Coordinates of C-alpha atoms in Angstrom, one line a residue:
Chain A
M172 CA 115.6 71.5 142.1
E173 CA 115.1 71.3 145.9
V174 CA 111.8 72.6 147.4
G175 CA 111.7 73.7 151.0
F176 CA 108.6 74.0 153.2
I177 CA 108.5 75.8 156.5
G178 CA 105.4 75.6 158.8
L179 CA 103.6 72.4 159.0
G180 CA 100.2 73.3 160.6
V181 CA 97.0 72.0 159.3
M182 CA 97.2 73.9 156.1
G183 CA 101.0 73.5 155.6
R184 CA 101.0 69.8 156.1
S185 CA 98.4 69.3 153.4
M186 CA 100.2 71.7 151.0
A187 CA 103.6 70.2 151.6
R188 CA 102.3 66.7 150.9
H189 CA 100.9 67.9 147.5
V190 CA 104.4 69.3 146.6
L191 CA 105.9 65.9 147.6
D192 CA 103.4 63.9 145.7
A193 CA 104.0 66.0 142.6
G194 CA 107.5 64.5 142.6
Y195 CA 109.6 67.3 144.0
S196 CA 112.5 66.6 146.4
L197 CA 111.2 68.2 149.6
T198 CA 113.0 69.5 152.7
V199 CA 110.9 70.5 155.7
Y200 CA 111.2 72.4 158.9
T201 CA 108.6 73.3 161.5
R202 CA 108.8 74.2 165.2
T203 CA 106.8 71.3 166.4
T204 CA 109.0 68.4 165.1
E205 CA 106.4 65.7 165.4
R206 CA 104.3 67.4 162.8
A207 CA 106.9 66.5 160.2
Q208 CA 106.9 62.8 160.8
E209 CA 104.3 61.8 158.3
L210 CA 106.0 63.8 155.6
I211 CA 109.4 62.3 156.5
D212 CA 107.9 58.9 156.4
A213 CA 106.7 59.8 152.9
G214 CA 110.2 60.8 151.7
A215 CA 110.7 64.3 152.8
Y216 CA 114.0 65.5 154.4
W217 CA 114.3 67.2 157.7
A218 CA 116.1 70.4 158.3
D219 CA 117.1 71.7 161.7
S220 CA 116.3 75.4 161.1
P221 CA 115.1 77.9 158.5
K222 CA 118.8 78.7 157.9
D223 CA 119.4 75.0 157.0
V224 CA 116.4 75.1 154.6
A225 CA 117.7 78.3 153.2
R226 CA 121.1 76.8 152.4
Q227 CA 119.7 73.7 150.7
C228 CA 116.7 74.8 148.6
D229 CA 115.8 76.7 145.4
I230 CA 112.2 77.4 146.1
I231 CA 111.1 77.8 149.7
C232 CA 107.5 78.0 150.8
T233 CA 106.5 79.2 154.2
I234 CA 103.2 79.2 156.0
V235 CA 103.4 80.2 159.7
G236 CA 101.0 81.9 162.0
Y237 CA 101.5 85.6 162.6
P238 CA 103.4 88.4 160.9
R239 CA 105.9 88.2 163.9
D240 CA 106.5 84.6 162.9
V241 CA 107.1 85.6 159.3
E242 CA 109.6 88.1 160.6
D243 CA 111.4 85.5 162.7
V244 CA 111.7 83.1 159.6
Y245 CA 112.6 85.7 157.0
L246 CA 114.6 88.4 158.7
G247 CA 117.5 88.6 161.0
P248 CA 120.9 86.8 160.7
D249 CA 119.4 83.3 160.9
G250 CA 116.5 84.1 158.5
L251 CA 115.8 83.0 155.0
V252 CA 116.7 86.3 153.4
A253 CA 120.2 86.4 154.8
N254 CA 120.9 82.7 154.2
A255 CA 119.2 81.9 150.9
K256 CA 121.3 81.1 147.8
E257 CA 121.3 83.7 145.0
G258 CA 118.3 83.2 142.8
T259 CA 116.2 81.4 145.3
I260 CA 112.6 82.1 145.3
L261 CA 110.9 82.6 148.8
I262 CA 107.1 82.2 148.8
D263 CA 105.3 83.3 151.8
L264 CA 101.9 81.7 152.0
T265 CA 101.0 83.1 155.4
T266 CA 98.4 85.8 155.5
S267 CA 100.6 88.7 156.8
T268 CA 101.0 92.4 156.3
P269 CA 101.5 93.9 152.9
S270 CA 104.3 96.1 154.3
L271 CA 106.3 93.1 155.6
A272 CA 105.9 91.5 152.2
Q273 CA 107.5 94.6 150.7
E274 CA 110.2 94.7 153.2
I275 CA 111.2 91.1 152.5
Y276 CA 111.0 91.7 148.8
E277 CA 113.4 94.8 149.1
K278 CA 115.8 93.1 151.5
G279 CA 115.9 89.9 149.4
G280 CA 116.5 92.1 146.3
L281 CA 119.8 93.3 147.8
R282 CA 121.1 89.7 147.8
A283 CA 119.4 88.6 144.5
V284 CA 117.0 86.5 146.5
R285 CA 113.4 86.6 144.9
S286 CA 110.3 86.7 146.9
L287 CA 106.5 86.3 146.4
D288 CA 103.8 87.0 148.8
A289 CA 101.1 84.4 148.2
P290 CA 98.4 84.1 150.8
V291 CA 95.7 81.5 150.1
S292 CA 92.1 81.0 150.8
G293 CA 89.9 77.9 150.7
G294 CA 90.7 76.5 154.2
D295 CA 91.7 73.1 155.3
I296 CA 89.4 71.4 152.9
G297 CA 90.8 73.5 150.0
A298 CA 94.4 72.6 151.1
R299 CA 93.5 68.8 151.4
E300 CA 91.9 68.8 148.0
A301 CA 94.5 71.0 146.3
R302 CA 92.0 73.6 145.2
L303 CA 93.2 76.7 147.1
T304 CA 93.0 80.2 145.7
V305 CA 96.5 81.7 145.7
M306 CA 96.8 85.5 145.5
V307 CA 100.3 86.5 144.5
G308 CA 102.4 89.6 144.7
G309 CA 105.9 90.0 143.2
D310 CA 107.7 89.9 139.9
E311 CA 106.3 88.1 136.9
D312 CA 109.4 86.0 136.2
A313 CA 109.6 84.8 139.8
F314 CA 105.9 84.0 139.6
E315 CA 106.3 82.0 136.4
K316 CA 109.1 80.0 138.0
A317 CA 107.1 79.4 141.1
L318 CA 103.9 78.6 139.4
P319 CA 104.4 74.8 138.9
V320 CA 105.0 74.4 142.7
L321 CA 101.9 76.6 143.5
Q322 CA 99.8 74.5 141.1
T323 CA 100.5 71.4 143.2
F324 CA 98.0 72.8 145.9
G325 CA 96.4 75.8 144.1
K326 CA 93.5 75.8 141.7
H327 CA 93.0 79.5 141.1
I328 CA 96.4 81.2 141.1
A329 CA 96.6 84.9 140.2
L330 CA 99.5 87.4 140.0
M331 CA 97.9 90.5 141.4
G332 CA 100.7 93.0 141.1
G333 CA 104.0 93.8 142.7
A334 CA 105.3 92.8 146.2
G335 CA 102.4 93.1 148.7
A336 CA 99.6 92.8 146.1
G337 CA 98.9 89.2 147.1
Q338 CA 98.4 90.3 150.8
H339 CA 96.3 93.2 149.7
T340 CA 94.1 91.0 147.7
K341 CA 93.7 88.6 150.6
M342 CA 92.7 91.7 152.8
C343 CA 90.0 92.5 150.3
N344 CA 88.8 88.8 150.6
Q345 CA 88.7 89.1 154.4
I346 CA 87.0 92.5 154.3
A347 CA 84.3 91.2 152.1
I348 CA 83.8 88.1 154.3
A349 CA 83.9 90.0 157.6
A350 CA 80.9 92.3 157.1
G351 CA 79.1 89.5 155.2
M352 CA 79.3 87.2 158.2
M353 CA 77.5 89.8 160.3
G354 CA 74.7 89.8 157.7
V355 CA 74.4 86.0 157.7
C356 CA 74.4 85.8 161.5
E357 CA 71.9 88.6 162.0
A358 CA 69.5 87.2 159.3
L359 CA 69.7 83.8 161.0
V360 CA 69.0 85.1 164.5
Y361 CA 66.3 87.3 163.2
A362 CA 64.7 84.4 161.5
E363 CA 64.9 82.3 164.6
E364 CA 63.2 84.9 166.8
A365 CA 60.6 85.5 164.1
G366 CA 59.7 81.8 164.2
L367 CA 60.8 81.2 160.6
D368 CA 62.1 77.9 159.4
Q369 CA 65.8 78.9 159.1
T370 CA 66.7 76.3 156.5
K371 CA 63.7 77.4 154.3
M372 CA 64.7 81.0 154.8
I373 CA 68.2 80.3 153.5
E374 CA 66.9 78.4 150.6
T375 CA 64.5 81.1 149.7
I376 CA 66.8 84.1 149.9
S377 CA 69.7 82.3 148.3
T378 CA 67.7 82.3 145.1
G379 CA 68.3 86.1 144.8
A380 CA 70.4 89.1 145.7
A381 CA 71.2 87.8 149.2
A382 CA 73.1 84.8 148.0
S383 CA 76.6 84.3 149.2
W384 CA 79.1 81.5 149.8
S385 CA 78.9 82.2 153.6
L386 CA 75.2 81.9 153.7
S387 CA 75.1 78.7 151.7
N388 CA 78.0 77.1 153.4
Y389 CA 78.0 78.4 157.0
G390 CA 74.2 78.8 157.3
P391 CA 73.5 75.1 157.5
R392 CA 76.3 74.4 159.9
I393 CA 75.0 77.2 162.2
I394 CA 71.5 75.7 162.0
A395 CA 73.0 72.3 162.9
G396 CA 74.8 73.8 165.9
N397 CA 78.2 72.8 164.4
F398 CA 80.8 75.4 165.2
E399 CA 83.9 73.4 164.5
P400 CA 86.5 75.4 162.7
G401 CA 86.8 75.6 159.0
F402 CA 88.7 78.8 159.9
Y403 CA 89.6 79.8 163.4
V404 CA 88.1 82.9 165.0
K405 CA 91.6 83.8 166.4
H406 CA 93.1 83.7 162.9
F407 CA 90.3 85.7 161.4
I408 CA 90.9 88.4 164.1
K409 CA 94.6 88.5 163.2
D410 CA 93.6 89.0 159.5
M411 CA 91.1 91.8 160.2
E412 CA 93.6 93.6 162.3
I413 CA 96.1 93.5 159.6
A414 CA 93.4 94.8 157.2
L415 CA 92.4 97.5 159.5
A416 CA 96.0 98.7 160.0
A417 CA 96.6 98.6 156.2
A418 CA 93.4 100.4 155.5
A419 CA 94.2 103.1 158.1
D420 CA 97.7 103.4 156.5
M421 CA 96.1 104.2 153.2
G422 CA 93.4 106.5 154.7
V423 CA 90.6 104.1 153.7
E424 CA 87.5 104.1 155.9
T425 CA 86.3 100.6 156.9
P426 CA 83.6 101.0 159.5
G427 CA 82.0 97.6 158.6
L428 CA 85.3 95.8 159.0
Q429 CA 86.0 97.7 162.3
L430 CA 82.5 96.6 163.7
A431 CA 83.0 93.0 162.6
C432 CA 86.5 92.9 164.2
D433 CA 85.1 94.4 167.5
L434 CA 82.4 91.7 167.5
Y435 CA 84.9 88.9 166.8
N436 CA 87.1 90.2 169.6
E437 CA 84.0 90.1 171.9
L438 CA 83.4 86.5 170.7
A439 CA 87.0 85.5 171.5
E440 CA 86.6 86.9 175.0
E441 CA 83.6 84.8 175.5
G442 CA 85.7 81.7 174.9
F443 CA 85.3 81.1 171.1
A444 CA 88.8 81.9 169.8
D445 CA 89.4 78.3 168.8
M446 CA 86.0 77.9 167.2
G447 CA 85.0 78.5 163.6
T448 CA 84.3 82.0 162.2
H449 CA 80.6 81.2 161.9
S450 CA 80.4 80.9 165.7
L451 CA 79.8 84.6 165.5
Y452 CA 76.2 83.5 165.6
K453 CA 76.6 82.5 169.2
L454 CA 77.5 86.1 170.1
Y455 CA 74.2 87.2 168.6
S456 CA 72.4 84.4 170.5
L457 CA 74.1 85.5 173.7
T458 CA 73.3 89.2 173.4
S459 CA 69.9 88.9 171.9
D460 CA 67.0 89.0 174.3
T461 CA 65.5 85.6 173.9
S462 CA 62.5 86.6 176.0
G463 CA 61.5 89.0 173.2
T464 CA 58.0 88.3 171.8
S465 CA 58.1 86.2 168.7
S466 CA 55.6 87.7 166.3
Q467 CA 54.8 84.3 164.7
Chain B
M160 CA 37.6 85.2 138.2
E161 CA 38.6 88.9 138.2
V162 CA 42.1 89.9 139.3
G163 CA 42.8 93.4 140.7
F164 CA 46.1 95.1 140.7
I165 CA 46.8 98.3 142.8
G166 CA 50.1 100.2 142.4
L167 CA 51.7 100.5 138.9
G168 CA 55.2 101.7 139.7
V169 CA 58.2 100.2 137.9
M170 CA 57.7 96.8 139.6
G171 CA 53.8 96.8 139.6
R172 CA 53.5 97.6 135.9
S173 CA 55.6 94.7 134.9
M174 CA 53.9 92.3 137.2
A175 CA 50.4 93.4 136.3
R176 CA 51.3 92.9 132.6
H177 CA 52.3 89.3 133.3
V178 CA 49.0 88.6 135.0
L179 CA 47.2 90.1 132.0
D180 CA 49.3 88.3 129.5
A181 CA 48.5 84.9 131.3
G182 CA 44.9 85.4 130.3
Y183 CA 43.3 86.8 133.5
S184 CA 40.7 89.6 133.4
L185 CA 42.5 92.4 135.1
T186 CA 41.2 95.6 136.8
V187 CA 43.8 98.2 137.8
Y188 CA 44.1 101.2 140.0
T189 CA 47.1 103.4 140.7
R190 CA 47.4 107.0 142.0
T191 CA 49.1 108.3 138.9
T192 CA 46.5 107.5 136.2
E193 CA 48.8 107.8 133.3
R194 CA 50.8 104.8 134.5
A195 CA 47.8 102.6 133.7
Q196 CA 47.4 103.6 130.1
E197 CA 49.6 100.9 128.5
L198 CA 47.8 98.2 130.5
I199 CA 44.4 99.6 129.6
D200 CA 45.5 99.7 126.0
A201 CA 46.4 96.0 126.4
G202 CA 42.9 95.2 127.8
A203 CA 42.9 96.0 131.5
Y204 CA 39.9 97.7 133.1
W205 CA 40.3 100.9 135.1
A206 CA 38.9 101.3 138.5
D207 CA 38.5 104.7 140.2
S208 CA 39.6 103.7 143.7
P209 CA 40.8 100.8 145.9
K210 CA 37.2 100.5 147.0
D211 CA 36.0 100.0 143.4
V212 CA 38.7 97.3 142.8
A213 CA 37.6 95.7 146.1
R214 CA 34.0 95.4 144.9
Q215 CA 34.8 93.8 141.5
C216 CA 37.7 91.5 142.1
D217 CA 38.3 88.0 143.6
I218 CA 42.1 88.2 144.0
I219 CA 43.7 91.6 144.5
C220 CA 47.4 92.3 144.3
T221 CA 49.0 95.4 145.7
I222 CA 52.4 96.9 145.5
V223 CA 52.7 100.4 146.8
G224 CA 55.5 102.4 148.4
Y225 CA 55.6 102.6 152.1
P226 CA 53.8 100.9 155.1
R227 CA 51.6 104.0 155.4
D228 CA 50.5 103.6 151.8
V229 CA 49.6 99.9 152.5
E230 CA 47.6 101.2 155.6
D231 CA 45.8 103.7 153.2
V232 CA 44.9 101.1 150.6
Y233 CA 43.9 98.3 153.1
L234 CA 42.5 99.8 156.2
G235 CA 39.8 102.4 156.9
P236 CA 36.3 102.7 155.6
D237 CA 37.3 103.0 151.9
G238 CA 40.0 100.3 152.1
L239 CA 40.2 96.8 150.7
V240 CA 39.5 95.1 154.0
A241 CA 36.2 96.8 154.6
N242 CA 35.0 96.6 151.0
A243 CA 36.3 93.3 149.6
K244 CA 33.7 90.5 148.9
E245 CA 33.6 87.6 151.2
G246 CA 36.3 85.0 150.2
T247 CA 38.5 87.5 148.3
I248 CA 42.3 87.0 148.6
L249 CA 44.2 90.2 149.2
I250 CA 47.9 89.9 148.3
D251 CA 50.3 92.6 149.4
L252 CA 53.5 92.5 147.4
T253 CA 54.9 95.6 149.0
T254 CA 57.8 95.2 151.4
S255 CA 56.1 96.4 154.6
T256 CA 56.0 95.7 158.3
P257 CA 55.3 92.2 159.5
S258 CA 52.9 93.6 162.2
L259 CA 50.9 95.5 159.5
A260 CA 50.5 92.2 157.6
Q261 CA 49.3 90.5 160.7
E262 CA 46.8 93.3 161.4
I263 CA 45.4 93.1 157.9
Y264 CA 45.2 89.3 158.2
E265 CA 43.2 89.7 161.5
K266 CA 40.9 92.4 160.4
G267 CA 40.2 90.6 157.1
G268 CA 39.4 87.4 159.1
L269 CA 36.5 89.1 160.8
R270 CA 34.9 89.6 157.4
A271 CA 36.0 86.3 155.8
V272 CA 38.4 88.2 153.6
R273 CA 41.7 86.4 153.2
S274 CA 45.1 88.0 153.0
L275 CA 48.7 87.1 152.1
D276 CA 51.9 89.1 152.7
A277 CA 54.1 88.4 149.7
P278 CA 57.0 90.7 149.3
V279 CA 59.3 90.1 146.3
S280 CA 62.9 90.2 145.5
G281 CA 64.7 90.3 142.1
G282 CA 64.3 94.0 141.2
D283 CA 63.0 95.5 138.0
I284 CA 64.7 93.0 135.8
G285 CA 63.3 90.1 137.8
A286 CA 59.8 91.7 137.4
R287 CA 60.2 92.2 133.7
E288 CA 61.4 88.8 133.2
A289 CA 58.8 87.1 135.5
R290 CA 61.5 85.5 137.7
L291 CA 60.9 87.2 141.0
T292 CA 61.3 85.4 144.4
V293 CA 58.1 85.7 146.3
M294 CA 58.2 85.2 150.1
V295 CA 54.6 84.5 151.3
G296 CA 53.1 84.5 154.7
G297 CA 49.5 83.5 155.4
D298 CA 47.2 80.4 155.3
E299 CA 48.0 77.5 153.0
D300 CA 44.6 77.3 151.3
A301 CA 44.7 81.0 150.4
F302 CA 48.2 80.4 149.2
E303 CA 47.2 77.5 147.0
K304 CA 44.4 79.6 145.5
A305 CA 46.7 82.6 144.8
L306 CA 49.6 80.5 143.5
P307 CA 48.6 80.5 139.8
V308 CA 48.5 84.4 139.9
L309 CA 51.8 84.6 141.7
Q310 CA 53.3 82.2 139.2
T311 CA 52.7 84.6 136.3
F312 CA 55.5 86.9 137.7
G313 CA 57.3 84.7 140.3
K314 CA 59.8 82.0 139.8
H315 CA 60.6 81.0 143.3
I316 CA 57.5 81.2 145.4
A317 CA 57.6 79.9 149.0
L318 CA 55.0 79.8 151.8
M319 CA 57.1 80.8 154.8
G320 CA 54.6 80.5 157.6
G321 CA 51.6 82.4 158.9
A322 CA 50.7 86.1 158.4
G323 CA 53.8 88.3 158.5
A324 CA 56.2 85.4 157.7
G325 CA 56.6 86.6 154.1
Q326 CA 57.6 90.1 155.4
H327 CA 60.0 88.5 158.1
T328 CA 61.7 86.5 155.3
K329 CA 62.1 89.7 153.2
M330 CA 63.7 91.3 156.2
C331 CA 66.2 88.5 156.5
N332 CA 67.0 89.0 152.8
Q333 CA 67.6 92.7 153.4
I334 CA 69.6 92.2 156.6
A335 CA 72.0 89.8 154.7
I336 CA 72.3 92.2 151.8
A337 CA 72.9 95.3 154.0
A338 CA 76.0 94.2 155.8
G339 CA 77.3 92.4 152.7
M340 CA 77.1 95.7 150.7
M341 CA 79.4 97.3 153.3
G342 CA 81.9 94.4 152.8
V343 CA 81.7 94.7 148.9
C344 CA 82.3 98.5 149.0
E345 CA 85.0 98.4 151.6
A346 CA 86.9 95.7 149.7
L347 CA 86.6 97.7 146.5
V348 CA 87.7 101.0 147.9
Y349 CA 90.6 99.2 149.7
A350 CA 91.7 97.6 146.4
E351 CA 91.6 101.0 144.7
E352 CA 93.8 102.6 147.2
A353 CA 96.2 99.7 147.3
G354 CA 96.6 100.0 143.6
L355 CA 95.0 96.6 142.7
D356 CA 93.2 95.9 139.5
Q357 CA 89.6 95.9 141.0
T358 CA 88.2 93.7 138.3
K359 CA 91.0 91.1 138.9
M360 CA 90.4 91.3 142.6
I361 CA 86.7 90.5 142.2
E362 CA 87.5 87.7 139.9
T363 CA 90.1 86.2 142.2
I364 CA 88.2 86.4 145.5
S365 CA 84.9 85.3 143.9
T366 CA 86.5 81.8 143.5
G367 CA 86.3 81.3 147.2
A368 CA 84.6 82.1 150.5
A369 CA 84.1 85.9 149.6
A370 CA 81.8 85.1 146.7
S371 CA 78.5 86.8 146.8
W372 CA 75.7 87.9 144.4
S373 CA 76.4 91.6 145.4
L374 CA 80.1 91.2 144.7
S375 CA 79.6 89.6 141.2
N376 CA 76.7 91.8 140.1
Y377 CA 77.3 95.2 141.7
G378 CA 81.1 95.0 141.8
P379 CA 81.5 95.5 138.0
R380 CA 78.9 98.2 137.9
I381 CA 80.7 100.1 140.7
I382 CA 84.0 99.7 138.7
A383 CA 82.3 101.0 135.6
G384 CA 81.0 104.0 137.6
N385 CA 77.4 103.0 136.8
F386 CA 75.2 103.8 139.8
E387 CA 71.8 103.7 138.1
P388 CA 69.3 102.0 140.3
G389 CA 68.6 98.4 140.2
F390 CA 67.2 99.1 143.7
Y391 CA 66.8 102.6 145.0
V392 CA 68.8 103.8 148.1
K393 CA 65.6 105.4 149.6
H394 CA 63.7 102.2 149.3
F395 CA 66.5 100.2 150.9
I396 CA 66.5 102.6 153.8
K397 CA 62.8 102.1 154.3
D398 CA 63.4 98.3 154.3
M399 CA 66.2 98.4 156.7
E400 CA 64.3 100.7 159.1
I401 CA 61.4 98.2 159.1
A402 CA 63.8 95.4 159.8
L403 CA 65.5 97.4 162.6
A404 CA 62.1 98.1 164.2
A405 CA 61.0 94.5 163.9
A406 CA 64.3 93.2 165.3
A407 CA 64.1 95.6 168.3
D408 CA 60.6 94.4 168.8
M409 CA 61.9 90.9 169.1
G410 CA 64.9 91.8 171.2
V411 CA 67.3 90.8 168.4
E412 CA 70.6 92.7 168.2
T413 CA 71.5 93.8 164.7
P414 CA 74.6 96.1 164.9
G415 CA 75.7 95.3 161.3
L416 CA 72.2 96.3 160.0
Q417 CA 72.3 99.5 162.2
L418 CA 75.6 100.6 160.9
A419 CA 74.6 99.9 157.2
C420 CA 71.3 101.8 157.7
D421 CA 73.3 104.8 159.3
L422 CA 75.7 104.8 156.3
Y423 CA 72.8 104.6 153.8
N424 CA 71.2 107.5 155.5
E425 CA 74.4 109.5 155.3
L426 CA 74.5 108.6 151.6
A427 CA 70.9 109.8 151.0
E428 CA 71.8 113.1 152.7
E429 CA 74.7 113.4 150.3
G430 CA 72.1 113.4 147.5
F431 CA 72.1 109.7 146.5
A432 CA 68.6 108.7 147.6
D433 CA 67.5 108.1 144.0
M434 CA 70.6 106.2 143.0
G435 CA 71.2 102.4 143.2
T436 CA 72.1 100.7 146.5
H437 CA 75.7 100.1 145.2
S438 CA 76.2 103.8 145.2
L439 CA 77.2 103.2 148.9
Y440 CA 80.7 102.9 147.3
K441 CA 80.5 106.8 146.7
L442 CA 80.2 107.4 150.4
Y443 CA 83.4 105.4 151.0
S444 CA 85.1 107.4 148.2
L445 CA 83.9 110.7 149.7
T446 CA 85.1 109.8 153.2
S447 CA 88.3 107.9 152.4
D448 CA 91.4 110.1 152.4
T449 CA 92.5 109.7 148.8
S450 CA 95.7 111.5 149.6
G451 CA 96.7 108.4 151.7
T452 CA 99.9 106.8 150.5
S453 CA 99.2 103.8 148.2
S454 CA 101.6 101.1 149.2
Q455 CA 101.8 99.8 145.7

C-alpha cells in the first residue's frame, strides 16, 4: 500500500515523517519543493502534483493552509477527487469548512473515492511527538482502514460522525479556546494592574474552577514575555471565521466567539498575525490604561 | 481563644462547622436565627449581634452576601471594626470589593484591629469537604495567626499581598471563569446544532488545548439538563460587577468579562437568577434559531 502526503508545512512535515518511520511507502508533494528534501533523503518519493499523488497512492493525507487550498488540491480536473483510483481514501487533516468536507465526500462518492475530514489539535509539539488529537468525520469502514496511518501521528483519534463531523468537532474546540483566551488574558492584565504576583495568581486559581489548559500553558509564557507561536494568530482567525460562518449557517448565536474573533483581527492589524495566539495579551496591554491607579 | 463566625448561609454553615469540629470555641451570629440551630446543638454559642461577637472573640470570620452587607457588619458604630478588642483578627470570607477590604484594613488599623480579606472558591461542595481555595490579602503576621482557623475549611490557602489582594485574586478567578463559560456553552450549543454527540465532543476536545475545569465539570451537567446551582447566577453577576468596577478603576479593558456579564444579566431577566452558572447554556438555547439547518 502506498501512502501519499500533500502539504509539508510545520505540522505536515512532522506527521509525514511519522508515517514514513512507521514503515509505509510514502509519496509526497508540497508547493515549496525544498520542504520535501528531508523526507526524500529519508526515503520518501517525490510527486510533481496532487494529480501524480492521486494516481499512485491508496491512502492520501493532506494538510494545507486555507479552505481555498483544500479546494485546489481536491476539486477541479487536476484534483485528488477526479484523479484518485477507485477505493482510495482521502484524509484531509486541514482545519477547513464542514460544508467543503461534505462536498468532497459527495463528489468522491460518485467515483467510489472515499474521504475523511480529520482536523487535528495539539500544535507543532503534538505533531513532533505523535500525540495529536484527530477528530474524524466520514464512514466507519473508511475510518477503520485509515486508522493505522492516523495512529502513526495521533494519540486520541475519534470518529465523530458522518462527513463534516470532524470539522464541526474542531470548531467546538476552537470556540471553547477562543473565549477562554479572553478570560486568561483579562485575568492576567487585571492581576498586573492590581499589583498581584501573576505567577502566584495562576497557581492559586488553577487549584479550582478557573483551571484550564490555556491558563496553565499560555499563562507562564505570557508572564515570561514569550509570544512565539505554538499556534499562529492568522491561522486561529481563519478557524474562528470558519466557525462563525458555520454557526451562522445553523442559526447558532456565538457572541463570545464573535468578540474573540474581532479582538484577534485587531491584534493582527497591530502586527501580531505571525505571533502565537497568546499574544492576545499584548492587545490588552496596548489598550489598557497603564496610568490607572494600582490599588495595591 | 474564641472564634466568631458571622453569616451562616450554605457556605458559612459548612465552614463554621469545620471550625467547631476542629475544637475551637465558637460564637455565631446570622440574620436568620434558625440557620444557627444545628451549630448551637453541636456546641456553638449564640450572639445577638455583630457587636456581641466583636466583644467576645479573638478571631472573627464573616461570610455574608453583598458588599453592602460587609459594610453593615464591619463599619458604623455597631460594626466589628468599632467594637472589636485590640489585636482581634477580622477575616472577611465574602467575595467583596478590593476597595472595601482596604477601607476595613485602614479603619481597623486605627484601633489596632487586624483584618484579612479572604474570599474562597470551591463552592458548596468545597465548603462541605473542607477543600476550599482561600485567597488572602493583608499582613503576614495576621495571616500566620489566622492560618490554623483557615485550614479547618481550606485546602489551598495563599497570602496574595496586602489588603485587597485576596479580593483582587478572586476577581482574576471570576474573570477567567466568566469568558470561559461562554466558550463552553457556545461549543455545546454548536455541537448540538451540528448533530454531534455532545458527550463525545467534550471527551475528545478535553484531551487537548480546549480542556478546562468548566468544560469537564459543567459540560456533563448541561448535557444531562441539570442546572441546579453549584454557584448561583445572581452571585456570579455580583462578582462580575465588582470585577468590572475594579477593572475600570484601574483602567483595565475587559470586553470578554463585560460581554459575559451582559449575557448573565439577560439570563437573570429570563428567570434564571437562582439557577447554576452553567444555565447560561439555556440563554444560548433560547436565542439560537433551532430551526436552522443542521449540516449533519
